Tab-separated table of C-alpha atoms and ligand atoms in Angstrom:
chain	number	residue	atom	x	y	z
A	189	MET	CA	-45.438	-44.893	-77.973
A	190	SER	CA	-42.321	-45.119	-75.905
A	191	ALA	CA	-42.826	-43.811	-72.338
A	192	ASN	CA	-39.761	-41.593	-72.549
A	193	ARG	CA	-41.048	-39.798	-75.681
A	194	ARG	CA	-43.738	-37.271	-75.250
A	195	PRO	CA	-46.458	-37.477	-77.494
A	196	LEU	CA	-46.357	-34.167	-79.814
A	197	ILE	CA	-50.025	-33.205	-81.528
A	198	SER	CA	-49.253	-30.246	-84.023
A	199	GLY	CA	-51.769	-28.425	-85.942
A	200	ASN	CA	-50.455	-27.205	-89.298
A	201	TRP	CA	-52.796	-24.283	-90.438
A	202	LYS	CA	-51.100	-23.941	-93.728
A	203	MET	CA	-52.955	-20.867	-95.370
A	204	ASN	CA	-55.954	-20.682	-93.671
A	205	HIS	CA	-57.288	-18.598	-90.642
A	206	ASN	CA	-56.576	-14.638	-90.592
A	207	HIS	CA	-55.025	-13.119	-87.157
A	208	LEU	CA	-58.810	-12.963	-85.700
A	209	GLU	CA	-59.994	-16.250	-86.790
A	210	ALA	CA	-56.833	-17.461	-85.155
A	211	ILE	CA	-57.416	-15.684	-81.975
A	212	GLN	CA	-60.753	-17.489	-82.016
A	213	THR	CA	-59.401	-20.612	-82.358
A	214	VAL	CA	-56.488	-20.552	-79.886
A	215	GLN	CA	-59.182	-19.085	-77.395
A	216	LYS	CA	-61.557	-22.149	-78.246
A	217	LEU	CA	-58.719	-24.616	-77.875
A	218	ALA	CA	-58.057	-23.006	-74.352
A	219	TYR	CA	-61.572	-24.135	-73.211
A	220	ALA	CA	-61.760	-27.505	-75.284
A	221	ILE	CA	-57.829	-28.682	-74.049
A	222	GLU	CA	-57.830	-29.658	-70.241
A	223	LYS	CA	-54.734	-29.983	-67.742
A	224	ASP	CA	-54.755	-33.551	-67.504
A	225	ASP	CA	-54.335	-33.330	-71.568
A	226	TYR	CA	-51.268	-30.984	-71.223
A	227	GLU	CA	-50.168	-33.566	-68.827
A	228	ALA	CA	-49.929	-36.143	-71.175
A	229	VAL	CA	-49.463	-34.558	-74.517
A	230	ASP	CA	-47.573	-31.669	-76.016
A	231	VAL	CA	-49.383	-29.253	-78.093
A	232	SER	CA	-48.526	-27.074	-80.693
A	233	VAL	CA	-50.081	-24.639	-83.524
A	234	HIS	CA	-48.749	-23.459	-86.466
A	235	PRO	CA	-50.691	-20.149	-87.816
A	236	PRO	CA	-49.537	-18.553	-91.092
A	237	PHE	CA	-46.896	-15.629	-90.205
A	238	THR	CA	-49.252	-12.661	-90.156
A	239	ASP	CA	-51.009	-14.412	-86.982
A	240	LEU	CA	-47.757	-15.325	-85.015
A	241	ARG	CA	-47.962	-12.117	-82.766
A	242	SER	CA	-51.684	-12.155	-82.360
A	243	VAL	CA	-51.485	-15.558	-81.089
A	244	GLN	CA	-48.542	-15.453	-79.096
A	245	THR	CA	-49.908	-12.600	-77.100
A	246	VAL	CA	-52.888	-14.558	-76.298
A	247	LEU	CA	-51.117	-17.830	-75.062
A	248	GLN	CA	-49.094	-15.584	-72.702
A	249	ALA	CA	-51.788	-13.486	-71.563
A	250	ASP	CA	-53.871	-16.051	-70.793
A	251	GLN	CA	-51.101	-18.638	-69.861
A	252	ILE	CA	-51.813	-21.412	-72.346
A	253	PRO	CA	-49.760	-24.336	-72.585
A	254	ILE	CA	-49.663	-24.600	-76.180
A	255	SER	CA	-46.500	-24.265	-77.796
A	256	LEU	CA	-46.270	-21.697	-80.765
A	257	GLY	CA	-45.070	-23.233	-84.034
A	258	ALA	CA	-44.330	-21.879	-87.570
A	259	GLN	CA	-44.578	-23.443	-91.024
A	260	ASN	CA	-41.493	-22.734	-92.694
A	261	ALA	CA	-38.246	-20.243	-92.151
A	262	HIS	CA	-35.547	-18.834	-94.587
A	263	GLU	CA	-31.998	-20.424	-93.814
A	264	ALA	CA	-30.413	-16.624	-93.238
A	265	GLU	CA	-30.630	-14.453	-90.296
A	266	ARG	CA	-31.249	-11.450	-92.355
A	267	GLY	CA	-30.578	-9.407	-95.662
A	268	ALA	CA	-32.111	-8.722	-99.075
A	269	PHE	CA	-34.706	-12.025	-99.227
A	270	THR	CA	-37.955	-9.941	-100.138
A	271	GLY	CA	-41.051	-11.808	-98.525
A	272	GLU	CA	-38.897	-14.163	-96.419
A	273	VAL	CA	-38.953	-14.695	-92.816
A	274	SER	CA	-35.784	-15.377	-90.930
A	275	ALA	CA	-35.772	-18.204	-87.941
A	276	PRO	CA	-34.287	-15.661	-85.129
A	277	MET	CA	-37.276	-13.352	-86.196
A	278	LEU	CA	-39.605	-16.443	-85.498
A	279	ALA	CA	-37.754	-17.222	-82.138
A	280	LYS	CA	-38.160	-13.851	-80.736
A	281	LEU	CA	-41.965	-14.770	-80.900
A	282	ASN	CA	-41.501	-17.442	-78.634
A	283	VAL	CA	-41.674	-20.128	-81.721
A	284	ALA	CA	-40.743	-23.488	-80.357
A	285	TYR	CA	-41.140	-25.678	-83.413
A	286	VAL	CA	-40.459	-24.673	-87.245
A	287	ILE	CA	-41.925	-27.025	-90.044
A	288	VAL	CA	-39.277	-27.263	-92.485
A	289	GLY	CA	-39.620	-29.199	-95.689
A	290	HIS	CA	-43.614	-29.832	-95.908
A	291	SER	CA	-44.499	-31.522	-98.891
A	292	GLU	CA	-46.185	-28.552	-100.118
A	293	ARG	CA	-43.146	-26.712	-99.845
A	294	ARG	CA	-41.489	-29.283	-101.849
A	295	GLU	CA	-43.646	-29.698	-104.488
A	296	LEU	CA	-45.300	-26.323	-105.004
A	297	PHE	CA	-41.993	-24.190	-104.218
A	298	GLY	CA	-39.532	-26.594	-105.167
A	299	GLU	CA	-37.508	-27.447	-101.920
A	300	SER	CA	-34.802	-29.879	-102.324
A	301	ASP	CA	-33.507	-31.709	-99.865
A	302	ALA	CA	-30.359	-29.336	-99.190
A	303	ASP	CA	-32.857	-26.394	-98.847
A	304	VAL	CA	-34.428	-28.335	-96.195
A	305	ASN	CA	-31.030	-29.116	-94.377
A	306	VAL	CA	-30.291	-25.345	-94.037
A	307	LYS	CA	-33.492	-24.435	-92.970
A	308	ALA	CA	-33.124	-27.125	-90.474
A	309	ARG	CA	-29.598	-25.787	-89.389
A	310	ALA	CA	-31.207	-22.298	-89.302
A	311	VAL	CA	-34.144	-23.303	-86.887
A	312	LEU	CA	-31.703	-25.148	-84.584
A	313	ALA	CA	-29.102	-22.214	-84.253
A	314	ALA	CA	-31.945	-19.757	-83.354
A	315	GLY	CA	-32.706	-22.365	-80.395
A	316	MET	CA	-36.327	-23.833	-81.867
A	317	THR	CA	-36.973	-27.541	-82.834
A	318	PRO	CA	-37.097	-28.470	-86.318
A	319	ILE	CA	-40.229	-30.731	-87.466
A	320	VAL	CA	-38.422	-32.051	-90.729
A	321	CYS	CA	-41.081	-33.634	-93.185
A	322	VAL	CA	-40.271	-36.742	-95.103
A	323	GLY	CA	-42.923	-38.327	-97.476
A	324	GLU	CA	-43.117	-40.880	-100.564
A	325	THR	CA	-45.566	-40.242	-103.449
A	326	LEU	CA	-48.599	-42.458	-104.641
A	327	ASP	CA	-45.813	-43.539	-107.459
A	328	GLY	CA	-43.121	-44.144	-105.182
A	329	ARG	CA	-45.673	-46.209	-102.755
A	330	SER	CA	-46.756	-48.104	-105.657
A	331	THR	CA	-43.405	-48.803	-107.363
A	332	GLY	CA	-41.970	-50.213	-104.211
A	333	HIS	CA	-39.677	-47.243	-103.339
A	334	ALA	CA	-41.189	-45.756	-100.275
A	335	GLU	CA	-38.257	-46.510	-98.082
A	336	ALA	CA	-35.876	-46.031	-100.481
A	337	ARG	CA	-37.196	-42.299	-101.150
A	338	ILE	CA	-37.414	-41.829	-97.233
A	339	THR	CA	-34.098	-43.063	-96.764
A	340	GLU	CA	-32.547	-40.254	-99.359
A	341	GLN	CA	-34.873	-37.519	-97.853
A	342	LEU	CA	-33.401	-38.255	-94.314
A	343	THR	CA	-29.893	-38.381	-95.799
A	344	GLY	CA	-30.142	-35.199	-97.526
A	345	SER	CA	-32.172	-33.125	-94.735
A	346	LEU	CA	-30.268	-34.437	-92.126
A	347	ALA	CA	-26.872	-34.000	-93.345
A	348	GLY	CA	-24.044	-33.135	-90.982
A	349	LEU	CA	-26.184	-32.144	-87.961
A	350	LYS	CA	-24.916	-33.572	-84.592
A	351	ALA	CA	-26.299	-36.690	-83.068
A	352	ASP	CA	-27.707	-34.966	-79.803
A	353	ALA	CA	-29.344	-32.763	-81.865
A	354	VAL	CA	-30.867	-35.081	-84.321
A	355	GLY	CA	-32.202	-37.118	-80.915
A	356	ASP	CA	-34.054	-33.844	-79.871
A	357	LEU	CA	-35.948	-32.684	-83.349
A	358	VAL	CA	-38.716	-33.857	-84.935
A	359	ILE	CA	-39.567	-35.913	-87.789
A	360	ALA	CA	-43.042	-36.084	-89.567
A	361	TYR	CA	-43.540	-38.830	-91.854
A	362	GLU	CA	-45.959	-37.947	-94.194
A	363	PRO	CA	-46.952	-39.805	-97.349
A	364	ILE	CA	-48.032	-37.111	-99.977
A	365	TRP	CA	-50.794	-39.380	-100.972
A	366	ALA	CA	-52.430	-39.188	-97.789
A	367	ILE	CA	-52.354	-35.396	-97.199
A	368	GLY	CA	-55.352	-33.389	-97.712
A	369	THR	CA	-57.020	-36.642	-99.604
A	370	GLY	CA	-59.030	-38.037	-96.784
A	371	GLU	CA	-56.872	-41.484	-97.389
A	372	THR	CA	-54.774	-42.277	-94.494
A	373	ALA	CA	-51.915	-44.995	-94.400
A	374	THR	CA	-53.151	-47.939	-92.187
A	375	PRO	CA	-51.851	-47.578	-88.923
A	376	VAL	CA	-49.441	-51.007	-89.597
A	377	ASP	CA	-48.332	-49.325	-92.918
A	378	ALA	CA	-47.619	-46.034	-90.863
A	379	GLN	CA	-46.018	-47.721	-88.034
A	380	GLN	CA	-43.639	-49.742	-90.656
A	381	MET	CA	-42.229	-46.693	-92.214
A	382	CYS	CA	-41.979	-44.970	-88.988
A	383	ALA	CA	-40.070	-47.888	-87.797
A	384	HIS	CA	-37.810	-47.587	-91.070
A	385	VAL	CA	-37.372	-43.726	-90.244
A	386	ARG	CA	-36.267	-44.571	-86.602
A	387	ALA	CA	-33.692	-47.522	-88.000
A	388	ARG	CA	-32.226	-44.973	-90.258
A	389	ILE	CA	-31.724	-42.393	-87.669
A	390	ASP	CA	-30.189	-45.312	-85.526
A	391	ALA	CA	-27.634	-46.542	-88.672
A	392	MET	CA	-26.766	-42.507	-89.375
A	393	PHE	CA	-26.670	-40.845	-85.724
A	394	GLY	CA	-26.515	-43.879	-83.099
A	395	ALA	CA	-29.037	-45.697	-80.949
A	396	ALA	CA	-29.422	-42.551	-78.181
A	397	ALA	CA	-30.557	-40.415	-80.962
A	398	ALA	CA	-33.269	-42.874	-82.510
A	399	ALA	CA	-34.365	-43.710	-79.110
A	400	SER	CA	-35.254	-40.194	-78.139
A	401	VAL	CA	-36.145	-38.557	-81.732
A	402	ARG	CA	-39.973	-38.087	-81.927
A	403	ILE	CA	-41.567	-39.022	-85.231
A	404	GLN	CA	-45.030	-38.037	-86.165
A	405	TYR	CA	-47.550	-39.720	-88.487
A	406	GLY	CA	-49.403	-36.857	-90.565
A	407	GLY	CA	-51.703	-37.485	-93.615
A	408	SER	CA	-55.718	-36.982	-92.892
A	409	VAL	CA	-55.379	-37.629	-89.440
A	410	LYS	CA	-58.614	-37.217	-88.017
A	411	PRO	CA	-60.393	-37.919	-84.290
A	412	GLY	CA	-61.405	-41.458	-85.481
A	413	ASN	CA	-58.267	-42.684	-86.556
A	414	ALA	CA	-56.020	-40.899	-84.197
A	415	PRO	CA	-56.128	-43.326	-81.212
A	416	GLU	CA	-54.814	-46.265	-83.369
A	417	LEU	CA	-52.252	-44.488	-84.923
A	418	MET	CA	-51.133	-43.226	-82.011
A	419	ALA	CA	-50.685	-46.751	-80.244
A	420	GLN	CA	-48.081	-47.775	-82.773
A	421	PRO	CA	-44.821	-48.019	-81.070
A	422	ASP	CA	-42.618	-45.760	-83.314
A	423	ILE	CA	-45.429	-42.940	-83.730
A	424	ASP	CA	-45.068	-40.529	-81.317
A	425	GLY	CA	-47.298	-37.946	-82.355
A	426	ALA	CA	-49.359	-36.204	-85.146
A	427	LEU	CA	-49.115	-33.544	-87.623
A	428	VAL	CA	-52.864	-32.356	-88.579
A	429	GLY	CA	-53.676	-30.338	-91.604
A	430	GLY	CA	-57.226	-30.264	-91.978
A	431	ALA	CA	-58.824	-31.441	-88.879
A	432	SER	CA	-56.646	-28.770	-86.572
A	433	LEU	CA	-58.564	-25.744	-88.250
A	434	ASP	CA	-61.500	-26.609	-85.722
A	435	ALA	CA	-60.677	-26.210	-82.484
A	436	ASN	CA	-63.154	-29.031	-81.332
A	437	GLU	CA	-61.980	-31.494	-84.089
A	438	PHE	CA	-58.223	-30.699	-82.789
A	439	ALA	CA	-59.073	-30.939	-79.029
A	440	ARG	CA	-60.503	-34.339	-79.997
A	441	ILE	CA	-57.161	-35.540	-81.537
A	442	VAL	CA	-55.210	-34.053	-78.676
A	443	LYS	CA	-57.413	-36.569	-76.283
A	444	TYR	CA	-56.707	-39.363	-78.591
A	445	ARG	CA	-55.644	-41.271	-75.110
A	446	LEU	CA	-59.261	-40.988	-73.876
A	447	TYR	CA	-60.268	-43.344	-76.800
A	448	GLN	CA	-57.456	-45.885	-77.142
A	449	VAL	CA	-58.749	-49.472	-76.654
B	6	PGA	P1	-54.141	-33.412	-93.635
B	6	PGA	O1	-52.485	-32.591	-93.668
B	6	PGA	O2	-54.075	-33.522	-92.360
B	6	PGA	O3	-54.987	-32.183	-94.191
B	6	PGA	O4	-53.899	-34.322	-94.606
B	6	PGA	C1	-51.573	-32.850	-92.996
B	6	PGA	C2	-50.301	-32.098	-93.581
B	6	PGA	O5	-49.939	-31.745	-94.368
B	6	PGA	O6	-49.658	-31.515	-92.602
């Protein structure tokens, strides 16, 4: 990890924790994560929409320096879109980071790179930071198409964005075969793919954007593998699913630098 890119450890709770469980989890995190940790690492939690207001209130009242995140947003500001939530609504709740194009959204809800692109633009327009997810399937990996797939997703998802906006965003590289499976890319493989992401950003948006964009690795990140993953030069953070639901486990990932050799 480069000295000028602050690491970002994000907990994607997916469709877990009601608002009462969310409050408890954040209160436990407040005990487990210490001042030294926040000095070294940015931390975000991404609860379901129904929990956001409760979590925001706890973070504010207790002055906990964890950033609030969301898992998705609709691209329109408002309108007749039953069941959807807009980026300005999230910004009003002090949401700082919004995950767009998570592989579950792409696979289960049919989101395309063009959908991810308009969502990323909406999040930026509302003053928040998108966490843009990319990742190949097992099939893509075994047939040797992983890098081409990532290139295609980056090209479509980031089309037309300004270079300085790209420099400020977060890209999560999440090999789909490693999500929720207990399988993790080896640190060497994860580094190679994150370096590929950075090289593509350089080719598309220039060296300054490539040097400052933060790239997270996601896919079965646990306290045991986080130190080695985070030691890789092109990995600037982690997008954590299952292991972020338990406050103590997530806090141990946030403290990865205490375990680095
Ligand atoms: P996982 O999920 O850590 O449970 O593999 C990661 C993600 O989907 O963001």
